[in-house]
mmCIF file of C-alpha atoms in Angstrom:
data_model
loop_
_atom_site.group_PDB
_atom_site.id
_atom_site.type_symbol
_atom_site.label_atom_id
_atom_site.label_comp_id
_atom_site.label_asym_id
_atom_site.label_seq_id
_atom_site.Cartn_x
_atom_site.Cartn_y
_atom_site.Cartn_z
ATOM 1 C CA UNK A 1029 119.669 91.511 124.329
ATOM 2 C CA UNK A 1030 116.886 90.102 126.917
ATOM 3 C CA UNK A 1031 113.854 91.606 126.428
ATOM 4 C CA UNK A 1032 110.990 91.051 128.362
ATOM 5 C CA UNK A 1033 106.859 91.822 127.847
ATOM 6 C CA UNK A 1034 104.627 92.916 130.043
ATOM 7 C CA UNK A 1035 101.864 93.466 127.808
ATOM 8 C CA UNK A 1036 101.031 91.641 124.486
ATOM 9 C CA UNK A 1037 101.360 94.139 121.685
ATOM 10 C CA UNK A 1038 100.956 92.987 117.770
ATOM 11 C CA UNK A 1039 103.300 90.496 117.009
ATOM 12 C CA UNK A 1040 105.482 92.528 115.160
ATOM 13 C CA UNK A 1041 107.410 93.353 118.096
ATOM 14 C CA UNK A 1042 108.487 90.122 119.455
ATOM 15 C CA UNK A 1043 108.702 88.887 115.496
ATOM 16 C CA UNK A 1044 111.186 92.051 114.515
ATOM 17 C CA UNK A 1045 113.469 91.587 117.795
ATOM 18 C CA UNK A 1046 113.755 88.472 117.843
ATOM 19 C CA UNK A 1047 114.994 88.814 113.709
ATOM 20 C CA UNK A 1048 117.464 91.496 115.293
ATOM 21 C CA UNK A 1049 119.150 88.689 117.561
ATOM 22 C CA UNK A 1050 116.897 89.620 120.487
ATOM 23 C CA UNK A 1051 115.741 86.805 122.798
ATOM 24 C CA UNK A 1052 112.407 87.613 123.957
ATOM 25 C CA UNK A 1053 110.204 86.351 127.136
ATOM 26 C CA UNK A 1054 106.759 87.247 127.895
ATOM 27 C CA UNK A 1055 104.999 87.372 130.904
ATOM 28 C CA UNK A 1056 101.743 88.994 131.087
ATOM 29 C CA UNK A 1057 100.415 87.407 134.563
ATOM 30 C CA UNK A 1058 102.915 87.721 136.844
ATOM 31 C CA UNK A 1059 102.019 90.302 139.937
ATOM 32 C CA UNK A 1060 104.790 92.952 140.017
ATOM 33 C CA UNK A 1061 106.534 91.913 143.009
ATOM 34 C CA UNK A 1062 107.322 88.882 140.915
ATOM 35 C CA UNK A 1063 108.278 91.546 138.464
ATOM 36 C CA UNK A 1064 110.412 92.981 140.369
ATOM 37 C CA UNK A 1065 112.459 90.045 141.829
ATOM 38 C CA UNK A 1066 114.004 88.723 138.499
ATOM 39 C CA UNK A 1067 113.646 92.037 136.254
ATOM 40 C CA UNK A 1068 117.760 91.693 137.237
ATOM 41 C CA UNK A 1069 118.003 89.452 133.893
ATOM 42 C CA UNK A 1070 116.707 91.348 131.544
ATOM 43 C CA UNK A 1071 118.478 93.980 129.366
ATOM 44 C CA UNK A 1072 115.109 96.082 128.477
ATOM 45 C CA UNK A 1073 111.445 95.351 129.297
ATOM 46 C CA UNK A 1074 108.023 96.792 127.081
ATOM 47 C CA UNK A 1075 105.140 97.867 128.259
ATOM 48 C CA UNK A 1076 101.860 99.757 128.206
ATOM 49 C CA UNK A 1077 100.165 100.808 131.000
ATOM 50 C CA UNK A 1078 99.983 97.686 133.424
ATOM 51 C CA UNK A 1079 101.565 99.123 136.112
ATOM 52 C CA UNK A 1080 103.590 102.084 137.682
ATOM 53 C CA UNK A 1081 107.664 101.630 136.940
ATOM 54 C CA UNK A 1082 109.081 103.112 140.366
ATOM 55 C CA UNK A 1083 112.248 103.801 141.847
ATOM 56 C CA UNK A 1084 112.246 100.945 143.238
ATOM 57 C CA UNK A 1085 111.500 98.581 140.804
ATOM 58 C CA UNK A 1086 113.804 100.423 138.853
ATOM 59 C CA UNK A 1087 116.780 100.163 141.591
ATOM 60 C CA UNK A 1088 116.211 96.392 140.755
ATOM 61 C CA UNK A 1089 116.623 96.227 137.591
ATOM 62 C CA UNK A 1090 120.375 96.707 137.433
ATOM 63 C CA UNK A 1091 120.885 95.612 133.816
ATOM 64 C CA UNK A 1092 118.474 97.489 131.989
ATOM 65 C CA UNK A 1093 119.275 99.021 128.981
ATOM 66 C CA UNK A 1094 115.981 100.302 128.140
ATOM 67 C CA UNK A 1095 112.079 100.381 129.052
ATOM 68 C CA UNK A 1096 109.873 101.001 125.504
ATOM 69 C CA UNK A 1097 106.423 102.287 126.391
ATOM 70 C CA UNK A 1098 104.032 100.956 123.662
ATOM 71 C CA UNK A 1099 102.072 104.481 123.670
ATOM 72 C CA UNK A 1100 102.514 107.898 123.686
ATOM 73 C CA UNK A 1101 102.607 108.741 127.631
ATOM 74 C CA UNK A 1102 105.736 108.004 130.214
ATOM 75 C CA UNK A 1103 103.557 109.264 133.836
ATOM 76 C CA UNK A 1104 103.670 105.701 134.614
ATOM 77 C CA UNK A 1105 107.004 105.691 135.009
ATOM 78 C CA UNK A 1106 110.056 107.155 137.053
ATOM 79 C CA UNK A 1107 111.710 108.899 134.441
ATOM 80 C CA UNK A 1108 113.952 111.098 136.279
ATOM 81 C CA UNK A 1109 115.382 107.878 137.788
ATOM 82 C CA UNK A 1110 115.394 106.278 134.740
ATOM 83 C CA UNK A 1111 117.871 108.700 133.227
ATOM 84 C CA UNK A 1112 119.684 108.926 136.596
ATOM 85 C CA UNK A 1113 120.311 105.426 135.981
ATOM 86 C CA UNK A 1114 121.383 105.066 132.627
ATOM 87 C CA UNK A 1115 117.474 104.111 131.080
ATOM 88 C CA UNK A 1116 116.961 104.936 127.894
ATOM 89 C CA UNK A 1117 113.365 105.553 127.120
ATOM 90 C CA UNK A 1118 111.159 104.714 124.530
ATOM 91 C CA UNK A 1119 107.635 105.772 123.425
ATOM 92 C CA UNK A 1120 105.796 106.112 120.691
ATOM 93 C CA UNK A 1121 103.605 108.546 120.121
ATOM 94 C CA UNK A 1122 103.831 108.725 116.099
ATOM 95 C CA UNK A 1123 102.121 105.527 116.075
ATOM 96 C CA UNK A 1124 98.285 107.082 117.300
ATOM 97 C CA UNK A 1125 98.325 110.052 116.629
ATOM 98 C CA UNK A 1126 96.767 110.062 113.531
ATOM 99 C CA UNK A 1127 94.358 108.158 114.989
ATOM 100 C CA UNK A 1128 93.486 110.292 117.857
ATOM 101 C CA UNK A 1129 93.320 112.813 115.498
ATOM 102 C CA UNK A 1130 90.306 111.068 113.435
ATOM 103 C CA UNK A 1131 88.693 110.688 116.905
ATOM 104 C CA UNK A 1132 88.444 113.948 117.777
ATOM 105 C CA UNK A 1133 87.013 115.303 114.733
ATOM 106 C CA UNK A 1134 84.926 112.366 114.739
ATOM 107 C CA UNK A 1135 83.690 113.150 118.467
ATOM 108 C CA UNK A 1136 83.193 116.695 117.574
ATOM 109 C CA UNK A 1137 81.339 116.395 114.374
ATOM 110 C CA UNK A 1138 78.848 114.234 116.089
ATOM 111 C CA UNK A 1139 78.684 116.863 119.107
ATOM 112 C CA UNK A 1140 77.715 119.353 116.911
ATOM 113 C CA UNK A 1141 75.215 117.058 114.355
ATOM 114 C CA UNK A 1142 73.586 115.067 117.460
ATOM 115 C CA UNK A 1143 74.299 112.251 115.624
ATOM 116 C CA UNK A 1144 74.123 110.158 118.924
ATOM 117 C CA UNK A 1145 71.162 111.550 119.980
ATOM 118 C CA UNK A 1146 69.434 111.507 117.001
ATOM 119 C CA UNK A 1147 70.690 107.493 115.594
ATOM 120 C CA UNK A 1148 68.871 106.786 119.828
ATOM 121 C CA UNK A 1149 65.671 108.125 118.937
ATOM 122 C CA UNK A 1150 65.413 107.225 115.404
ATOM 123 C CA UNK A 1151 65.859 103.405 117.285
ATOM 124 C CA UNK A 1152 62.938 103.958 119.440
ATOM 125 C CA UNK A 1153 60.192 105.236 116.987
ATOM 126 C CA UNK A 1154 61.186 109.170 117.443
ATOM 127 C CA UNK A 1155 61.227 111.567 114.216
ATOM 128 C CA UNK A 1156 62.592 115.017 115.024
ATOM 129 C CA UNK A 1157 64.019 116.886 113.290
ATOM 130 C CA UNK A 1158 63.969 120.739 114.586
ATOM 131 C CA UNK A 1159 65.369 118.416 118.156
ATOM 132 C CA UNK A 1160 68.431 117.420 116.152
ATOM 133 C CA UNK A 1161 68.820 120.676 114.013
ATOM 134 C CA UNK A 1162 72.675 120.702 114.089
ATOM 135 C CA UNK A 1163 75.654 123.463 113.878
ATOM 136 C CA UNK A 1164 78.789 124.041 111.316
ATOM 137 C CA UNK A 1165 82.090 123.200 112.079
ATOM 138 C CA UNK A 1166 83.072 126.166 109.128
ATOM 139 C CA UNK A 1167 83.324 129.514 110.850
ATOM 140 C CA UNK A 1168 84.379 127.868 114.261
ATOM 141 C CA UNK A 1169 88.243 128.881 116.167
ATOM 142 C CA UNK A 1170 89.817 125.544 117.347
ATOM 143 C CA UNK A 1171 91.988 126.407 120.079
ATOM 144 C CA UNK A 1172 94.393 123.199 121.166
ATOM 145 C CA UNK A 1173 96.154 122.954 124.282
ATOM 146 C CA UNK A 1174 99.116 120.973 123.370
ATOM 147 C CA UNK A 1175 101.026 120.957 120.305
ATOM 148 C CA UNK A 1176 102.975 117.878 119.984
ATOM 149 C CA UNK A 1177 102.049 114.954 117.800
ATOM 150 C CA UNK A 1178 98.625 114.474 118.894
ATOM 151 C CA UNK A 1179 97.561 118.327 118.810
ATOM 152 C CA UNK A 1180 99.376 118.638 114.896
ATOM 153 C CA UNK A 1181 97.242 115.138 113.584
ATOM 154 C CA UNK A 1182 94.158 116.935 115.222
ATOM 155 C CA UNK A 1183 94.886 119.889 113.027
ATOM 156 C CA UNK A 1184 95.854 118.351 110.135
ATOM 157 C CA UNK A 1185 92.423 116.805 110.096
ATOM 158 C CA UNK A 1186 90.511 119.844 110.446
ATOM 159 C CA UNK A 1187 92.391 121.920 107.403
ATOM 160 C CA UNK A 1188 89.241 120.875 104.627
ATOM 161 C CA UNK A 1189 87.155 122.999 107.046
ATOM 162 C CA UNK A 1190 86.805 127.019 107.413
ATOM 163 C CA UNK A 1191 87.895 127.230 110.975
ATOM 164 C CA UNK A 1192 90.654 129.301 112.138
ATOM 165 C CA UNK A 1193 93.103 126.534 114.503
ATOM 166 C CA UNK A 1194 94.868 127.912 116.952
ATOM 167 C CA UNK A 1195 97.048 126.146 120.017
ATOM 168 C CA UNK A 1196 98.836 127.366 123.359
ATOM 169 C CA UNK A 1197 102.196 124.977 123.855
ATOM 170 C CA UNK A 1198 105.339 125.376 125.981
ATOM 171 C CA UNK A 1199 107.368 125.239 123.537
ATOM 172 C CA UNK A 1200 107.746 128.649 121.753
ATOM 173 C CA UNK A 1201 107.749 128.957 117.753
ATOM 174 C CA UNK A 1202 106.273 125.515 116.574
ATOM 175 C CA UNK A 1203 103.373 126.908 114.191
ATOM 176 C CA UNK A 1204 103.108 125.890 111.068
ATOM 177 C CA UNK A 1205 101.069 126.027 108.109
ATOM 178 C CA UNK A 1206 97.762 124.170 110.095
ATOM 179 C CA UNK A 1207 97.608 126.195 112.763
ATOM 180 C CA UNK A 1208 98.843 129.427 114.583
ATOM 181 C CA UNK A 1209 100.695 129.821 117.941
ATOM 182 C CA UNK A 1210 98.883 132.256 120.192
ATOM 183 C CA UNK A 1211 99.810 132.778 124.015
ATOM 184 C CA UNK A 1212 96.681 130.864 126.327
ATOM 185 C CA UNK A 1213 94.811 134.723 127.054
ATOM 186 C CA UNK A 1214 94.423 134.897 123.862
ATOM 187 C CA UNK A 1215 92.859 131.141 123.134
ATOM 188 C CA UNK A 1216 90.642 131.969 125.510
ATOM 189 C CA UNK A 1217 89.700 134.859 123.849
ATOM 190 C CA UNK A 1218 89.252 133.427 120.877
ATOM 191 C CA UNK A 1219 88.110 129.260 121.161
ATOM 192 C CA UNK A 1220 84.462 128.637 120.539
ATOM 193 C CA UNK A 1221 86.163 124.478 120.186
ATOM 194 C CA UNK A 1222 88.981 123.538 123.022
ATOM 195 C CA UNK A 1223 90.860 120.562 122.572
ATOM 196 C CA UNK A 1224 93.133 118.597 125.001
ATOM 197 C CA UNK A 1225 96.650 116.743 123.434
ATOM 198 C CA UNK A 1226 99.209 117.021 126.804
ATOM 199 C CA UNK A 1227 101.065 114.964 128.829
ATOM 200 C CA UNK A 1228 99.721 114.224 131.964
ATOM 201 C CA UNK A 1229 102.071 116.075 134.292
ATOM 202 C CA UNK A 1230 101.788 118.797 137.031
ATOM 203 C CA UNK A 1231 101.450 121.693 135.164
ATOM 204 C CA UNK A 1232 98.435 119.318 133.531
ATOM 205 C CA UNK A 1233 96.881 117.925 136.710
ATOM 206 C CA UNK A 1234 93.497 119.391 137.419
ATOM 207 C CA UNK A 1235 94.319 122.099 134.217
ATOM 208 C CA UNK A 1236 90.483 122.593 133.363
ATOM 209 C CA UNK A 1237 88.919 123.782 136.355
ATOM 210 C CA UNK A 1238 86.293 126.739 137.052
ATOM 211 C CA UNK A 1239 88.633 129.230 136.936
ATOM 212 C CA UNK A 1240 90.156 127.828 133.823
ATOM 213 C CA UNK A 1241 86.537 127.843 132.741
ATOM 214 C CA UNK A 1242 85.579 131.050 133.157
ATOM 215 C CA UNK A 1243 88.411 133.219 131.258
ATOM 216 C CA UNK A 1244 87.266 132.102 128.212
ATOM 217 C CA UNK A 1245 85.013 134.643 126.129
ATOM 218 C CA UNK A 1246 83.286 132.438 124.658
ATOM 219 C CA UNK A 1247 81.042 129.406 125.780
ATOM 220 C CA UNK A 1248 82.548 126.426 124.276
ATOM 221 C CA UNK A 1249 82.858 122.759 123.538
ATOM 222 C CA UNK A 1250 85.651 120.976 124.615
ATOM 223 C CA UNK A 1251 87.037 117.497 123.392
ATOM 224 C CA UNK A 1252 89.498 115.065 125.693
ATOM 225 C CA UNK A 1253 91.493 112.795 124.400
ATOM 226 C CA UNK A 1254 94.437 113.106 126.136
ATOM 227 C CA UNK A 1255 94.412 112.387 130.037
ATOM 228 C CA UNK A 1256 91.453 112.468 132.412
ATOM 229 C CA UNK A 1257 92.979 114.059 134.666
ATOM 230 C CA UNK A 1258 93.293 117.230 133.536
ATOM 231 C CA UNK A 1259 89.790 117.475 133.588
ATOM 232 C CA UNK A 1260 88.536 118.518 136.947
ATOM 233 C CA UNK A 1261 85.019 116.679 136.756
ATOM 234 C CA UNK A 1262 82.574 118.591 138.816
ATOM 235 C CA UNK A 1263 83.973 121.986 137.636
ATOM 236 C CA UNK A 1264 82.915 120.891 133.608
ATOM 237 C CA UNK A 1265 79.648 119.470 134.789
ATOM 238 C CA UNK A 1266 79.103 122.940 136.574
ATOM 239 C CA UNK A 1267 80.029 124.677 133.238
ATOM 240 C CA UNK A 1268 77.719 122.064 131.171
ATOM 241 C CA UNK A 1269 74.644 123.134 133.251
ATOM 242 C CA UNK A 1270 75.711 126.215 132.807
ATOM 243 C CA UNK A 1271 76.227 126.556 129.222
ATOM 244 C CA UNK A 1272 79.875 127.574 129.452
ATOM 245 C CA UNK A 1273 80.274 124.786 127.701
ATOM 246 C CA UNK A 1274 77.772 123.817 125.692
ATOM 247 C CA UNK A 1275 79.035 120.037 125.290
ATOM 248 C CA UNK A 1276 82.255 117.259 125.399
ATOM 249 C CA UNK A 1277 83.653 114.573 123.768
ATOM 250 C CA UNK A 1278 85.206 112.766 126.183
ATOM 251 C CA UNK A 1279 87.614 109.959 125.111
ATOM 252 C CA UNK A 1280 89.702 109.264 128.722
ATOM 253 C CA UNK A 1281 88.096 110.304 132.356
ATOM 254 C CA UNK A 1282 89.081 111.350 135.266
ATOM 255 C CA UNK A 1283 88.268 108.390 137.212
ATOM 256 C CA UNK A 1284 89.461 105.726 134.717
ATOM 257 C CA UNK A 1285 92.721 104.161 136.944
ATOM 258 C CA UNK A 1286 90.122 102.676 139.730
ATOM 259 C CA UNK A 1287 87.986 100.336 138.209
ATOM 260 C CA UNK A 1288 86.035 101.618 136.069
ATOM 261 C CA UNK A 1289 83.017 98.926 136.528
ATOM 262 C CA UNK A 1290 82.668 99.863 140.111
ATOM 263 C CA UNK A 1291 81.281 102.870 138.852
ATOM 264 C CA UNK A 1292 77.906 100.855 138.608
ATOM 265 C CA UNK A 1293 77.741 99.058 141.241
ATOM 266 C CA UNK A 1294 77.027 99.551 144.733
ATOM 267 C CA UNK A 1295 76.311 103.566 144.870
ATOM 268 C CA UNK A 1296 79.845 104.013 143.806
ATOM 269 C CA UNK A 1297 78.975 106.231 140.912
ATOM 270 C CA UNK A 1298 80.509 110.138 141.534
ATOM 271 C CA UNK A 1299 77.137 112.409 141.140
ATOM 272 C CA UNK A 1300 79.425 114.751 138.706
ATOM 273 C CA UNK A 1301 79.637 111.105 136.645
ATOM 274 C CA UNK A 1302 76.473 110.256 136.954
ATOM 275 C CA UNK A 1303 75.245 113.792 135.193
ATOM 276 C CA UNK A 1304 77.332 113.248 132.449
ATOM 277 C CA UNK A 1305 76.313 109.412 130.941
ATOM 278 C CA UNK A 1306 72.922 111.603 131.246
ATOM 279 C CA UNK A 1307 73.522 114.906 129.144
ATOM 280 C CA UNK A 1308 72.626 114.328 125.394
ATOM 281 C CA UNK A 1309 75.071 117.041 124.778
ATOM 282 C CA UNK A 1310 78.454 114.878 126.376
ATOM 283 C CA UNK A 1311 79.563 112.051 124.224
ATOM 284 C CA UNK A 1312 81.865 109.343 126.249
ATOM 285 C CA UNK A 1313 84.329 106.699 125.285
ATOM 286 C CA UNK A 1314 86.514 104.304 126.448
ATOM 287 C CA UNK A 1315 89.818 105.603 125.924
ATOM 288 C CA UNK A 1316 90.269 104.542 122.663
ATOM 289 C CA UNK A 1317 91.298 107.343 120.245
ATOM 290 C CA UNK A 1318 94.241 106.049 119.836
ATOM 291 C CA UNK A 1319 93.088 102.893 119.478
ATOM 292 C CA UNK A 1320 92.697 101.270 115.933
ATOM 293 C CA UNK A 1321 93.613 98.179 114.079
ATOM 294 C CA UNK A 1322 95.985 100.801 112.195
ATOM 295 C CA UNK A 1323 97.212 102.161 115.288
ATOM 296 C CA UNK A 1324 98.412 98.646 117.282
ATOM 297 C CA UNK A 1325 100.789 98.087 114.473
ATOM 298 C CA UNK A 1326 101.981 101.815 114.113
ATOM 299 C CA UNK A 1327 102.947 101.437 118.119
ATOM 300 C CA UNK A 1328 104.607 98.191 117.965
ATOM 301 C CA UNK A 1329 106.906 99.504 114.573
ATOM 302 C CA UNK A 1330 107.437 102.142 116.286
ATOM 303 C CA UNK A 1331 109.260 101.111 119.444
ATOM 304 C CA UNK A 1332 110.799 98.458 117.027
ATOM 305 C CA UNK A 1333 113.046 101.400 114.965
ATOM 306 C CA UNK A 1334 113.848 103.269 117.770
ATOM 307 C CA UNK A 1335 115.288 100.287 119.203
ATOM 308 C CA UNK A 1336 117.011 99.718 116.202
ATOM 309 C CA UNK A 1337 118.215 103.431 115.952
ATOM 310 C CA UNK A 1338 119.465 103.636 119.315
ATOM 311 C CA UNK A 1339 120.786 99.848 119.960
ATOM 312 C CA UNK A 1340 121.793 98.758 116.562
ATOM 313 C CA UNK A 1341 125.078 100.510 114.236
ATOM 314 C CA UNK A 1342 124.750 99.520 110.623
#
């Protein structure tokens, strides 16, 4: 097959596809319109998040057999139209699930022990022990929403702690030795930590809002390594101010899709985000939970393996 690569990935992706007899073409700079004009020449293309793959784009891809998304989510692709066209959709959530699980745990432990705050203070000549007294993870009830690859990976990382791990998911009867499945209302009744591991869908857009937060019995800690638009930032800030949310670890933000750097120029910064970056009980990272050296290789290998499985009969 002729395969077009629209984003740079681990070199093994191109190397192994070539070994399988495919012809690789790389185009990391052309505009969407320019790609659209030549997409009919290709049987497959591989993308991360360079641009939206809409129905109009796919209609021009008359010879396309598959789309490889080097990542977990497929929200930047019109999946329904692609499937109508007989195009195989290939993603790689297995590739970075371990990285996401470790990052979520790291954020949680850092929040509980005020590591970033303490580090900053010591560097500035402040030795404040009582102000940096932490809390322990043991004894907490961790609630996970979304028990797919990422949610399961996080639950597995929690096995070394004396915690109750519960989860809510639309799929039924998927509990395992690492976590117990419960209803959403029970999760809101019991959880003292909430970790999101959901894709971006109509159900999850603005899911964590004022109404949702108020249904929690206990004040809780929030982790989001999933999708930024799942959390209404203004409602999160109000909950942080009131103490209903004790702290937040956010690897993703509602504002990501616009140029993030522009938020810091020309008074473009929303008041809610300004509050987050000034808060000592908020930990932020730039959508890197699944972005490790190991996951880069695993993501690429997963895509190759799935292409082999679907298009190579041995």
